[in-house]
mmCIF file with all atom_site columns, C-alpha atoms in Angstrom:
data_model
loop_
_atom_site.group_PDB
_atom_site.id
_atom_site.type_symbol
_atom_site.label_atom_id
_atom_site.label_alt_id
_atom_site.label_comp_id
_atom_site.label_asym_id
_atom_site.label_entity_id
_atom_site.label_seq_id
_atom_site.pdbx_PDB_ins_code
_atom_site.Cartn_x
_atom_site.Cartn_y
_atom_site.Cartn_z
_atom_site.occupancy
_atom_site.B_iso_or_equiv
_atom_site.pdbx_formal_charge
_atom_site.auth_seq_id
_atom_site.auth_comp_id
_atom_site.auth_asym_id
_atom_site.auth_atom_id
_atom_site.pdbx_PDB_model_num
ATOM 1   C CA . UNK A 1 1   ? 11.183  -120.061 -14.546 1.00 0.00 ? 446 UNK A CA 1
ATOM 2   C CA . UNK A 1 2   ? 12.998  -121.729 -11.678 1.00 0.00 ? 447 UNK A CA 1
ATOM 3   C CA . UNK A 1 3   ? 13.889  -125.421 -11.789 1.00 0.00 ? 448 UNK A CA 1
ATOM 4   C CA . UNK A 1 4   ? 11.531  -125.958 -8.836  1.00 0.00 ? 449 UNK A CA 1
ATOM 5   C CA . UNK A 1 5   ? 8.558   -124.554 -10.746 1.00 0.00 ? 450 UNK A CA 1
ATOM 6   C CA . UNK A 1 6   ? 9.568   -126.365 -13.940 1.00 0.00 ? 451 UNK A CA 1
ATOM 7   C CA . UNK A 1 7   ? 9.517   -129.681 -12.115 1.00 0.00 ? 452 UNK A CA 1
ATOM 8   C CA . UNK A 1 8   ? 6.116   -128.997 -10.592 1.00 0.00 ? 453 UNK A CA 1
ATOM 9   C CA . UNK A 1 9   ? 4.668   -127.945 -13.948 1.00 0.00 ? 454 UNK A CA 1
ATOM 10  C CA . UNK A 1 10  ? 6.022   -131.122 -15.533 1.00 0.00 ? 455 UNK A CA 1
ATOM 11  C CA . UNK A 1 11  ? 4.451   -133.258 -12.800 1.00 0.00 ? 456 UNK A CA 1
ATOM 12  C CA . UNK A 1 12  ? 1.065   -131.571 -12.961 1.00 0.00 ? 457 UNK A CA 1
ATOM 13  C CA . UNK A 1 13  ? 1.006   -131.710 -16.762 1.00 0.00 ? 458 UNK A CA 1
ATOM 14  C CA . UNK A 1 14  ? 1.176   -135.490 -16.591 1.00 0.00 ? 459 UNK A CA 1
ATOM 15  C CA . UNK A 1 15  ? -2.091  -135.577 -14.646 1.00 0.00 ? 460 UNK A CA 1
ATOM 16  C CA . UNK A 1 16  ? -4.191  -133.084 -16.608 1.00 0.00 ? 461 UNK A CA 1
ATOM 17  C CA . UNK A 1 17  ? -7.686  -134.047 -17.731 1.00 0.00 ? 462 UNK A CA 1
ATOM 18  C CA . UNK A 1 18  ? -9.291  -131.860 -20.388 1.00 0.00 ? 463 UNK A CA 1
ATOM 19  C CA . UNK A 1 19  ? -12.826 -132.969 -19.584 1.00 0.00 ? 464 UNK A CA 1
ATOM 20  C CA . UNK A 1 20  ? -12.528 -132.287 -15.880 1.00 0.00 ? 465 UNK A CA 1
ATOM 21  C CA . UNK A 1 21  ? -10.695 -129.044 -16.640 1.00 0.00 ? 466 UNK A CA 1
ATOM 22  C CA . UNK A 1 22  ? -13.694 -127.803 -18.617 1.00 0.00 ? 467 UNK A CA 1
ATOM 23  C CA . UNK A 1 23  ? -16.113 -128.882 -15.883 1.00 0.00 ? 468 UNK A CA 1
ATOM 24  C CA . UNK A 1 24  ? -13.986 -127.082 -13.277 1.00 0.00 ? 469 UNK A CA 1
ATOM 25  C CA . UNK A 1 25  ? -13.854 -123.924 -15.364 1.00 0.00 ? 470 UNK A CA 1
ATOM 26  C CA . UNK A 1 26  ? -17.631 -123.869 -15.698 1.00 0.00 ? 471 UNK A CA 1
ATOM 27  C CA . UNK A 1 27  ? -18.067 -124.551 -11.973 1.00 0.00 ? 472 UNK A CA 1
ATOM 28  C CA . UNK A 1 28  ? -15.901 -121.512 -11.235 1.00 0.00 ? 473 UNK A CA 1
ATOM 29  C CA . UNK A 1 29  ? -17.966 -119.364 -13.610 1.00 0.00 ? 474 UNK A CA 1
ATOM 30  C CA . UNK A 1 30  ? -15.264 -119.338 -16.296 1.00 0.00 ? 475 UNK A CA 1
ATOM 31  C CA . UNK A 1 31  ? -13.019 -117.101 -14.232 1.00 0.00 ? 476 UNK A CA 1
ATOM 32  C CA . UNK A 1 32  ? -10.001 -119.421 -14.323 1.00 0.00 ? 477 UNK A CA 1
ATOM 33  C CA . UNK A 1 33  ? -8.470  -122.051 -16.543 1.00 0.00 ? 478 UNK A CA 1
ATOM 34  C CA . UNK A 1 34  ? -7.765  -125.484 -15.096 1.00 0.00 ? 479 UNK A CA 1
ATOM 35  C CA . UNK A 1 35  ? -5.520  -128.445 -15.787 1.00 0.00 ? 480 UNK A CA 1
ATOM 36  C CA . UNK A 1 36  ? -8.288  -130.739 -14.598 1.00 0.00 ? 481 UNK A CA 1
ATOM 37  C CA . UNK A 1 37  ? -6.563  -132.429 -11.648 1.00 0.00 ? 482 UNK A CA 1
ATOM 38  C CA . UNK A 1 38  ? -9.057  -133.692 -9.094  1.00 0.00 ? 483 UNK A CA 1
ATOM 39  C CA . UNK A 1 39  ? -8.536  -132.450 -5.558  1.00 0.00 ? 484 UNK A CA 1
ATOM 40  C CA . UNK A 1 40  ? -7.455  -135.755 -3.909  1.00 0.00 ? 485 UNK A CA 1
ATOM 41  C CA . UNK A 1 41  ? -4.928  -136.384 -6.689  1.00 0.00 ? 486 UNK A CA 1
ATOM 42  C CA . UNK A 1 42  ? -3.635  -132.813 -6.564  1.00 0.00 ? 487 UNK A CA 1
ATOM 43  C CA . UNK A 1 43  ? -3.118  -132.940 -2.801  1.00 0.00 ? 488 UNK A CA 1
ATOM 44  C CA . UNK A 1 44  ? -1.297  -136.236 -3.096  1.00 0.00 ? 489 UNK A CA 1
ATOM 45  C CA . UNK A 1 45  ? 0.918   -134.874 -5.874  1.00 0.00 ? 490 UNK A CA 1
ATOM 46  C CA . UNK A 1 46  ? 1.967   -131.743 -3.997  1.00 0.00 ? 491 UNK A CA 1
ATOM 47  C CA . UNK A 1 47  ? 2.838   -133.777 -0.896  1.00 0.00 ? 492 UNK A CA 1
ATOM 48  C CA . UNK A 1 48  ? 4.899   -136.156 -2.998  1.00 0.00 ? 493 UNK A CA 1
ATOM 49  C CA . UNK A 1 49  ? 6.554   -133.245 -4.766  1.00 0.00 ? 494 UNK A CA 1
ATOM 50  C CA . UNK A 1 50  ? 7.554   -131.538 -1.519  1.00 0.00 ? 495 UNK A CA 1
ATOM 51  C CA . UNK A 1 51  ? 8.808   -134.830 -0.118  1.00 0.00 ? 496 UNK A CA 1
ATOM 52  C CA . UNK A 1 52  ? 10.992  -135.304 -3.211  1.00 0.00 ? 497 UNK A CA 1
ATOM 53  C CA . UNK A 1 53  ? 12.107  -131.711 -3.815  1.00 0.00 ? 498 UNK A CA 1
ATOM 54  C CA . UNK A 1 54  ? 11.800  -130.177 -0.368  1.00 0.00 ? 499 UNK A CA 1
ATOM 55  C CA . UNK A 1 55  ? 10.442  -126.732 0.343   1.00 0.00 ? 500 UNK A CA 1
ATOM 56  C CA . UNK A 1 56  ? 11.937  -123.706 -1.412  1.00 0.00 ? 501 UNK A CA 1
ATOM 57  C CA . UNK A 1 57  ? 14.707  -122.053 0.552   1.00 0.00 ? 502 UNK A CA 1
ATOM 58  C CA . UNK A 1 58  ? 13.544  -118.852 2.216   1.00 0.00 ? 503 UNK A CA 1
ATOM 59  C CA . UNK A 1 59  ? 15.427  -116.681 -0.276  1.00 0.00 ? 504 UNK A CA 1
ATOM 60  C CA . UNK A 1 60  ? 13.519  -118.251 -3.189  1.00 0.00 ? 505 UNK A CA 1
ATOM 61  C CA . UNK A 1 61  ? 10.092  -118.739 -1.618  1.00 0.00 ? 506 UNK A CA 1
ATOM 62  C CA . UNK A 1 62  ? 8.614   -115.377 -2.653  1.00 0.00 ? 507 UNK A CA 1
ATOM 63  C CA . UNK A 1 63  ? 9.695   -115.683 -6.296  1.00 0.00 ? 508 UNK A CA 1
ATOM 64  C CA . UNK A 1 64  ? 8.409   -119.256 -6.575  1.00 0.00 ? 509 UNK A CA 1
ATOM 65  C CA . UNK A 1 65  ? 5.033   -118.422 -5.044  1.00 0.00 ? 510 UNK A CA 1
ATOM 66  C CA . UNK A 1 66  ? 4.615   -115.376 -7.255  1.00 0.00 ? 511 UNK A CA 1
ATOM 67  C CA . UNK A 1 67  ? 5.545   -117.405 -10.353 1.00 0.00 ? 512 UNK A CA 1
ATOM 68  C CA . UNK A 1 68  ? 2.954   -120.042 -9.511  1.00 0.00 ? 513 UNK A CA 1
ATOM 69  C CA . UNK A 1 69  ? 0.373   -117.368 -8.789  1.00 0.00 ? 514 UNK A CA 1
ATOM 70  C CA . UNK A 1 70  ? 0.827   -115.834 -12.235 1.00 0.00 ? 515 UNK A CA 1
ATOM 71  C CA . UNK A 1 71  ? 0.218   -119.087 -14.076 1.00 0.00 ? 516 UNK A CA 1
ATOM 72  C CA . UNK A 1 72  ? -3.247  -119.252 -15.671 1.00 0.00 ? 517 UNK A CA 1
ATOM 73  C CA . UNK A 1 73  ? -4.292  -122.689 -14.419 1.00 0.00 ? 518 UNK A CA 1
ATOM 74  C CA . UNK A 1 74  ? -5.953  -122.579 -11.016 1.00 0.00 ? 519 UNK A CA 1
ATOM 75  C CA . UNK A 1 75  ? -4.160  -125.652 -9.713  1.00 0.00 ? 520 UNK A CA 1
ATOM 76  C CA . UNK A 1 76  ? -0.950  -123.615 -9.521  1.00 0.00 ? 521 UNK A CA 1
ATOM 77  C CA . UNK A 1 77  ? -2.546  -121.115 -7.140  1.00 0.00 ? 522 UNK A CA 1
ATOM 78  C CA . UNK A 1 78  ? -3.590  -124.059 -4.977  1.00 0.00 ? 523 UNK A CA 1
ATOM 79  C CA . UNK A 1 79  ? -0.027  -125.385 -5.140  1.00 0.00 ? 524 UNK A CA 1
ATOM 80  C CA . UNK A 1 80  ? 1.325   -121.992 -4.094  1.00 0.00 ? 525 UNK A CA 1
ATOM 81  C CA . UNK A 1 81  ? -0.969  -121.911 -1.071  1.00 0.00 ? 526 UNK A CA 1
ATOM 82  C CA . UNK A 1 82  ? -0.069  -125.458 -0.068  1.00 0.00 ? 527 UNK A CA 1
ATOM 83  C CA . UNK A 1 83  ? 3.655   -124.708 -0.317  1.00 0.00 ? 528 UNK A CA 1
ATOM 84  C CA . UNK A 1 84  ? 3.216   -121.614 1.865   1.00 0.00 ? 529 UNK A CA 1
ATOM 85  C CA . UNK A 1 85  ? 1.208   -123.664 4.356   1.00 0.00 ? 530 UNK A CA 1
ATOM 86  C CA . UNK A 1 86  ? 4.036   -126.180 4.651   1.00 0.00 ? 531 UNK A CA 1
ATOM 87  C CA . UNK A 1 87  ? 6.574   -123.339 4.956   1.00 0.00 ? 532 UNK A CA 1
ATOM 88  C CA . UNK A 1 88  ? 4.582   -121.020 7.213   1.00 0.00 ? 533 UNK A CA 1
ATOM 89  C CA . UNK A 1 89  ? 6.781   -121.501 10.274  1.00 0.00 ? 534 UNK A CA 1
ATOM 90  C CA . UNK A 1 90  ? 9.583   -119.890 8.283   1.00 0.00 ? 535 UNK A CA 1
ATOM 91  C CA . UNK A 1 91  ? 7.519   -116.769 7.594   1.00 0.00 ? 536 UNK A CA 1
ATOM 92  C CA . UNK A 1 92  ? 7.984   -113.465 9.398   1.00 0.00 ? 537 UNK A CA 1
ATOM 93  C CA . UNK A 1 93  ? 6.314   -110.038 9.345   1.00 0.00 ? 538 UNK A CA 1
ATOM 94  C CA . UNK A 1 94  ? 8.700   -109.061 6.548   1.00 0.00 ? 539 UNK A CA 1
ATOM 95  C CA . UNK A 1 95  ? 6.839   -111.496 4.280   1.00 0.00 ? 540 UNK A CA 1
ATOM 96  C CA . UNK A 1 96  ? 3.484   -109.728 4.559   1.00 0.00 ? 541 UNK A CA 1
ATOM 97  C CA . UNK A 1 97  ? 4.127   -107.381 1.578   1.00 0.00 ? 542 UNK A CA 1
ATOM 98  C CA . UNK A 1 98  ? 4.108   -110.374 -0.794  1.00 0.00 ? 543 UNK A CA 1
ATOM 99  C CA . UNK A 1 99  ? 1.599   -112.509 1.099   1.00 0.00 ? 544 UNK A CA 1
ATOM 100 C CA . UNK A 1 100 ? -1.176  -109.923 1.139   1.00 0.00 ? 545 UNK A CA 1
ATOM 101 C CA . UNK A 1 101 ? -1.303  -109.573 -2.678  1.00 0.00 ? 546 UNK A CA 1
ATOM 102 C CA . UNK A 1 102 ? -2.310  -113.248 -2.792  1.00 0.00 ? 547 UNK A CA 1
ATOM 103 C CA . UNK A 1 103 ? -5.571  -112.121 -1.179  1.00 0.00 ? 548 UNK A CA 1
ATOM 104 C CA . UNK A 1 104 ? -5.953  -109.265 -3.638  1.00 0.00 ? 549 UNK A CA 1
ATOM 105 C CA . UNK A 1 105 ? -5.350  -110.945 -6.989  1.00 0.00 ? 550 UNK A CA 1
ATOM 106 C CA . UNK A 1 106 ? -7.171  -113.812 -8.704  1.00 0.00 ? 551 UNK A CA 1
ATOM 107 C CA . UNK A 1 107 ? -9.727  -113.525 -5.936  1.00 0.00 ? 552 UNK A CA 1
ATOM 108 C CA . UNK A 1 108 ? -12.433 -116.080 -5.371  1.00 0.00 ? 553 UNK A CA 1
ATOM 109 C CA . UNK A 1 109 ? -13.735 -118.035 -2.409  1.00 0.00 ? 554 UNK A CA 1
ATOM 110 C CA . UNK A 1 110 ? -11.507 -121.049 -3.045  1.00 0.00 ? 555 UNK A CA 1
ATOM 111 C CA . UNK A 1 111 ? -8.230  -119.198 -2.452  1.00 0.00 ? 556 UNK A CA 1
ATOM 112 C CA . UNK A 1 112 ? -9.531  -116.687 0.104   1.00 0.00 ? 557 UNK A CA 1
ATOM 113 C CA . UNK A 1 113 ? -10.929 -119.471 2.281   1.00 0.00 ? 558 UNK A CA 1
ATOM 114 C CA . UNK A 1 114 ? -7.530  -121.147 2.436   1.00 0.00 ? 559 UNK A CA 1
ATOM 115 C CA . UNK A 1 115 ? -5.321  -118.085 2.704   1.00 0.00 ? 560 UNK A CA 1
ATOM 116 C CA . UNK A 1 116 ? -7.296  -116.299 5.400   1.00 0.00 ? 561 UNK A CA 1
ATOM 117 C CA . UNK A 1 117 ? -7.654  -118.966 8.131   1.00 0.00 ? 562 UNK A CA 1
ATOM 118 C CA . UNK A 1 118 ? -4.628  -121.077 7.210   1.00 0.00 ? 563 UNK A CA 1
ATOM 119 C CA . UNK A 1 119 ? -1.954  -118.481 6.393   1.00 0.00 ? 564 UNK A CA 1
ATOM 120 C CA . UNK A 1 120 ? -3.161  -115.160 7.752   1.00 0.00 ? 565 UNK A CA 1
ATOM 121 C CA . UNK A 1 121 ? -4.643  -116.840 10.799  1.00 0.00 ? 566 UNK A CA 1
ATOM 122 C CA . UNK A 1 122 ? -1.224  -118.290 11.552  1.00 0.00 ? 567 UNK A CA 1
ATOM 123 C CA . UNK A 1 123 ? 0.573   -114.989 10.967  1.00 0.00 ? 568 UNK A CA 1
ATOM 124 C CA . UNK A 1 124 ? -1.741  -113.045 13.270  1.00 0.00 ? 569 UNK A CA 1
ATOM 125 C CA . UNK A 1 125 ? -1.300  -115.612 16.018  1.00 0.00 ? 570 UNK A CA 1
ATOM 126 C CA . UNK A 1 126 ? 2.475   -115.665 15.660  1.00 0.00 ? 571 UNK A CA 1
ATOM 127 C CA . UNK A 1 127 ? 2.716   -111.896 15.211  1.00 0.00 ? 572 UNK A CA 1
ATOM 128 C CA . UNK A 1 128 ? -0.347  -110.216 16.773  1.00 0.00 ? 573 UNK A CA 1
ATOM 129 C CA . UNK A 1 129 ? 1.254   -106.811 16.270  1.00 0.00 ? 574 UNK A CA 1
ATOM 130 C CA . UNK A 1 130 ? 0.273   -107.179 12.598  1.00 0.00 ? 575 UNK A CA 1
ATOM 131 C CA . UNK A 1 131 ? -3.457  -107.131 13.295  1.00 0.00 ? 576 UNK A CA 1
ATOM 132 C CA . UNK A 1 132 ? -3.978  -103.335 13.382  1.00 0.00 ? 577 UNK A CA 1
ATOM 133 C CA . UNK A 1 133 ? -2.270  -102.911 10.014  1.00 0.00 ? 578 UNK A CA 1
ATOM 134 C CA . UNK A 1 134 ? -4.013  -105.768 8.237   1.00 0.00 ? 579 UNK A CA 1
ATOM 135 C CA . UNK A 1 135 ? -7.411  -107.230 9.257   1.00 0.00 ? 580 UNK A CA 1
ATOM 136 C CA . UNK A 1 136 ? -8.370  -104.069 11.160  1.00 0.00 ? 581 UNK A CA 1
ATOM 137 C CA . UNK A 1 137 ? -7.935  -102.226 7.865   1.00 0.00 ? 582 UNK A CA 1
ATOM 138 C CA . UNK A 1 138 ? -9.335  -104.935 5.609   1.00 0.00 ? 583 UNK A CA 1
ATOM 139 C CA . UNK A 1 139 ? -12.692 -104.807 7.340   1.00 0.00 ? 584 UNK A CA 1
ATOM 140 C CA . UNK A 1 140 ? -13.047 -101.161 6.270   1.00 0.00 ? 585 UNK A CA 1
ATOM 141 C CA . UNK A 1 141 ? -11.890 -101.802 2.705   1.00 0.00 ? 586 UNK A CA 1
ATOM 142 C CA . UNK A 1 142 ? -14.326 -101.567 -0.191  1.00 0.00 ? 587 UNK A CA 1
ATOM 143 C CA . UNK A 1 143 ? -12.974 -104.899 -1.467  1.00 0.00 ? 588 UNK A CA 1
ATOM 144 C CA . UNK A 1 144 ? -15.435 -107.456 -0.101  1.00 0.00 ? 589 UNK A CA 1
ATOM 145 C CA . UNK A 1 145 ? -12.859 -110.245 -0.440  1.00 0.00 ? 590 UNK A CA 1
ATOM 146 C CA . UNK A 1 146 ? -10.660 -108.422 2.066   1.00 0.00 ? 591 UNK A CA 1
ATOM 147 C CA . UNK A 1 147 ? -13.684 -108.018 4.326   1.00 0.00 ? 592 UNK A CA 1
ATOM 148 C CA . UNK A 1 148 ? -14.273 -111.767 4.044   1.00 0.00 ? 593 UNK A CA 1
ATOM 149 C CA . UNK A 1 149 ? -10.596 -112.361 4.837   1.00 0.00 ? 594 UNK A CA 1
ATOM 150 C CA . UNK A 1 150 ? -10.838 -110.252 7.987   1.00 0.00 ? 595 UNK A CA 1
ATOM 151 C CA . UNK A 1 151 ? -13.939 -112.096 9.170   1.00 0.00 ? 596 UNK A CA 1
ATOM 152 C CA . UNK A 1 152 ? -12.504 -115.553 8.509   1.00 0.00 ? 597 UNK A CA 1
ATOM 153 C CA . UNK A 1 153 ? -8.918  -115.329 9.746   1.00 0.00 ? 598 UNK A CA 1
ATOM 154 C CA . UNK A 1 154 ? -9.959  -116.501 13.236  1.00 0.00 ? 599 UNK A CA 1
ATOM 155 C CA . UNK A 1 155 ? -11.952 -119.434 11.876  1.00 0.00 ? 600 UNK A CA 1
ATOM 156 C CA . UNK A 1 156 ? -9.721  -122.054 13.535  1.00 0.00 ? 601 UNK A CA 1
ATOM 157 C CA . UNK A 1 157 ? -8.914  -120.145 16.730  1.00 0.00 ? 602 UNK A CA 1
ATOM 158 C CA . UNK A 1 158 ? -11.546 -121.856 18.921  1.00 0.00 ? 603 UNK A CA 1
ATOM 159 C CA . UNK A 1 159 ? -11.054 -120.704 22.536  1.00 0.00 ? 604 UNK A CA 1
ATOM 160 C CA . UNK A 1 160 ? -8.307  -118.305 21.406  1.00 0.00 ? 605 UNK A CA 1
ATOM 161 C CA . UNK A 1 161 ? -10.805 -116.304 19.344  1.00 0.00 ? 606 UNK A CA 1
ATOM 162 C CA . UNK A 1 162 ? -10.735 -112.580 19.990  1.00 0.00 ? 607 UNK A CA 1
ATOM 163 C CA . UNK A 1 163 ? -14.482 -112.455 20.445  1.00 0.00 ? 608 UNK A CA 1
ATOM 164 C CA . UNK A 1 164 ? -14.797 -108.698 20.686  1.00 0.00 ? 609 UNK A CA 1
ATOM 165 C CA . UNK A 1 165 ? -12.864 -108.208 17.443  1.00 0.00 ? 610 UNK A CA 1
ATOM 166 C CA . UNK A 1 166 ? -14.849 -110.905 15.638  1.00 0.00 ? 611 UNK A CA 1
ATOM 167 C CA . UNK A 1 167 ? -18.174 -109.415 16.720  1.00 0.00 ? 612 UNK A CA 1
ATOM 168 C CA . UNK A 1 168 ? -16.974 -105.910 15.854  1.00 0.00 ? 613 UNK A CA 1
ATOM 169 C CA . UNK A 1 169 ? -15.964 -106.984 12.354  1.00 0.00 ? 614 UNK A CA 1
ATOM 170 C CA . UNK A 1 170 ? -19.303 -108.693 11.857  1.00 0.00 ? 615 UNK A CA 1
ATOM 171 C CA . UNK A 1 171 ? -21.266 -105.640 12.960  1.00 0.00 ? 616 UNK A CA 1
ATOM 172 C CA . UNK A 1 172 ? -19.242 -103.438 10.630  1.00 0.00 ? 617 UNK A CA 1
ATOM 173 C CA . UNK A 1 173 ? -20.388 -105.615 7.718   1.00 0.00 ? 618 UNK A CA 1
ATOM 174 C CA . UNK A 1 174 ? -23.814 -106.554 9.019   1.00 0.00 ? 619 UNK A CA 1
ATOM 175 C CA . UNK A 1 175 ? -25.569 -104.348 6.482   1.00 0.00 ? 620 UNK A CA 1
ATOM 176 C CA . UNK A 1 176 ? -23.690 -105.722 3.490   1.00 0.00 ? 621 UNK A CA 1
ATOM 177 C CA . UNK A 1 177 ? -25.763 -107.175 0.674   1.00 0.00 ? 622 UNK A CA 1
ATOM 178 C CA . UNK A 1 178 ? -22.739 -109.030 -0.701  1.00 0.00 ? 623 UNK A CA 1
ATOM 179 C CA . UNK A 1 179 ? -23.403 -112.781 -0.631  1.00 0.00 ? 624 UNK A CA 1
ATOM 180 C CA . UNK A 1 180 ? -19.800 -113.733 0.143   1.00 0.00 ? 625 UNK A CA 1
ATOM 181 C CA . UNK A 1 181 ? -19.673 -111.357 3.103   1.00 0.00 ? 626 UNK A CA 1
ATOM 182 C CA . UNK A 1 182 ? -22.946 -112.664 4.480   1.00 0.00 ? 627 UNK A CA 1
ATOM 183 C CA . UNK A 1 183 ? -21.759 -116.254 4.094   1.00 0.00 ? 628 UNK A CA 1
ATOM 184 C CA . UNK A 1 184 ? -18.486 -115.382 5.853   1.00 0.00 ? 629 UNK A CA 1
ATOM 185 C CA . UNK A 1 185 ? -20.385 -113.877 8.790   1.00 0.00 ? 630 UNK A CA 1
ATOM 186 C CA . UNK A 1 186 ? -22.566 -116.955 9.108   1.00 0.00 ? 631 UNK A CA 1
ATOM 187 C CA . UNK A 1 187 ? -19.634 -119.322 8.764   1.00 0.00 ? 632 UNK A CA 1
ATOM 188 C CA . UNK A 1 188 ? -17.485 -117.491 11.328  1.00 0.00 ? 633 UNK A CA 1
ATOM 189 C CA . UNK A 1 189 ? -20.329 -117.445 13.846  1.00 0.00 ? 634 UNK A CA 1
ATOM 190 C CA . UNK A 1 190 ? -21.230 -121.080 13.211  1.00 0.00 ? 635 UNK A CA 1
ATOM 191 C CA . UNK A 1 191 ? -17.610 -122.079 13.758  1.00 0.00 ? 636 UNK A CA 1
ATOM 192 C CA . UNK A 1 192 ? -17.272 -120.007 16.927  1.00 0.00 ? 637 UNK A CA 1
ATOM 193 C CA . UNK A 1 193 ? -20.513 -121.560 18.189  1.00 0.00 ? 638 UNK A CA 1
ATOM 194 C CA . UNK A 1 194 ? -18.599 -124.826 18.496  1.00 0.00 ? 639 UNK A CA 1
ATOM 195 C CA . UNK A 1 195 ? -16.659 -123.116 21.289  1.00 0.00 ? 640 UNK A CA 1
ATOM 196 C CA . UNK A 1 196 ? -19.244 -120.683 22.720  1.00 0.00 ? 641 UNK A CA 1
ATOM 197 C CA . UNK A 1 197 ? -22.774 -121.561 21.558  1.00 0.00 ? 642 UNK A CA 1
ATOM 198 C CA . UNK A 1 198 ? -24.496 -119.423 24.192  1.00 0.00 ? 643 UNK A CA 1
ATOM 199 C CA . UNK A 1 199 ? -22.523 -116.312 23.254  1.00 0.00 ? 644 UNK A CA 1
ATOM 200 C CA . UNK A 1 200 ? -23.183 -116.799 19.554  1.00 0.00 ? 645 UNK A CA 1
ATOM 201 C CA . UNK A 1 201 ? -26.891 -117.325 20.119  1.00 0.00 ? 646 UNK A CA 1
ATOM 202 C CA . UNK A 1 202 ? -27.039 -114.231 22.327  1.00 0.00 ? 647 UNK A CA 1
ATOM 203 C CA . UNK A 1 203 ? -25.141 -112.185 19.729  1.00 0.00 ? 648 UNK A CA 1
ATOM 204 C CA . UNK A 1 204 ? -27.421 -113.267 16.896  1.00 0.00 ? 649 UNK A CA 1
ATOM 205 C CA . UNK A 1 205 ? -30.569 -112.626 18.906  1.00 0.00 ? 650 UNK A CA 1
ATOM 206 C CA . UNK A 1 206 ? -29.556 -109.095 19.903  1.00 0.00 ? 651 UNK A CA 1
ATOM 207 C CA . UNK A 1 207 ? -28.088 -107.736 16.664  1.00 0.00 ? 652 UNK A CA 1
ATOM 208 C CA . UNK A 1 208 ? -29.636 -107.014 13.250  1.00 0.00 ? 653 UNK A CA 1
ATOM 209 C CA . UNK A 1 209 ? -28.018 -109.596 11.014  1.00 0.00 ? 654 UNK A CA 1
ATOM 210 C CA . UNK A 1 210 ? -29.179 -110.535 7.529   1.00 0.00 ? 655 UNK A CA 1
ATOM 211 C CA . UNK A 1 211 ? -31.394 -113.667 7.387   1.00 0.00 ? 656 UNK A CA 1
ATOM 212 C CA . UNK A 1 212 ? -28.667 -115.636 5.577   1.00 0.00 ? 657 UNK A CA 1
ATOM 213 C CA . UNK A 1 213 ? -26.170 -114.781 8.330   1.00 0.00 ? 658 UNK A CA 1
ATOM 214 C CA . UNK A 1 214 ? -28.622 -115.828 11.021  1.00 0.00 ? 659 UNK A CA 1
ATOM 215 C CA . UNK A 1 215 ? -29.459 -119.135 9.350   1.00 0.00 ? 660 UNK A CA 1
ATOM 216 C CA . UNK A 1 216 ? -25.819 -120.042 8.832   1.00 0.00 ? 661 UNK A CA 1
ATOM 217 C CA . UNK A 1 217 ? -24.799 -118.980 12.338  1.00 0.00 ? 662 UNK A CA 1
ATOM 218 C CA . UNK A 1 218 ? -27.497 -120.986 14.100  1.00 0.00 ? 663 UNK A CA 1
ATOM 219 C CA . UNK A 1 219 ? -27.495 -124.026 11.822  1.00 0.00 ? 664 UNK A CA 1
ATOM 220 C CA . UNK A 1 220 ? -26.091 -126.390 14.468  1.00 0.00 ? 665 UNK A CA 1
ATOM 221 C CA . UNK A 1 221 ? -26.690 -124.387 17.630  1.00 0.00 ? 666 UNK A CA 1
ATOM 222 C CA . UNK A 1 222 ? -29.355 -126.703 19.081  1.00 0.00 ? 667 UNK A CA 1
ATOM 223 C CA . UNK A 1 223 ? -27.143 -129.744 18.693  1.00 0.00 ? 668 UNK A CA 1
ATOM 224 C CA . UNK A 1 224 ? -24.171 -127.940 20.212  1.00 0.00 ? 669 UNK A CA 1
ATOM 225 C CA . UNK A 1 225 ? -26.129 -126.739 23.238  1.00 0.00 ? 670 UNK A CA 1
ATOM 226 C CA . UNK A 1 226 ? -27.549 -130.216 23.870  1.00 0.00 ? 671 UNK A CA 1
ATOM 227 C CA . UNK A 1 227 ? -24.022 -131.629 23.898  1.00 0.00 ? 672 UNK A CA 1
#
């Protein structure tokens, strides 16, 4: 274990809470162990840690992230994501072979919903040539978490959203009975409605989406149109 990881583990261990760890584990359906660090405290700690220790040098970033990802407590996966978010301007297409496995291991909504819009969304803006080899393939993958990742990577794009690609992805998954895919469709449409409410409403009204997708997509559409 690198000194960087050792220091982070030591810091987090000081703030563990067994009671909250058990509550967190139950909330996440017993899929992951937890240290029991509440989100505001954890975010403050990682910012303080990076301020004190800096970001990993590029040559060590991959190994540090992978070490954190392997640790059983979920807070270390969150730490890995936050470190990558702070370091994302140093990333390049050559980093995709170790970034993508973060979407494919220890999968659940909490990590996917950070990695996809925050990390992958950045990468596909900075390097649009990556899109055909990644989200265009994820949307056809049997892994519904990768489908969710493809649908959500444009979540923060606003007026830069590739509308035709977003709508195409949604239609490819429109028949899915998977809850997390349906929620992703609704969320992506609801978010894009903040930029183009008329287009979202027209899309929903003219395509056969699941009721959950429709409800989520149109949740705030009246308010947005009145503004």
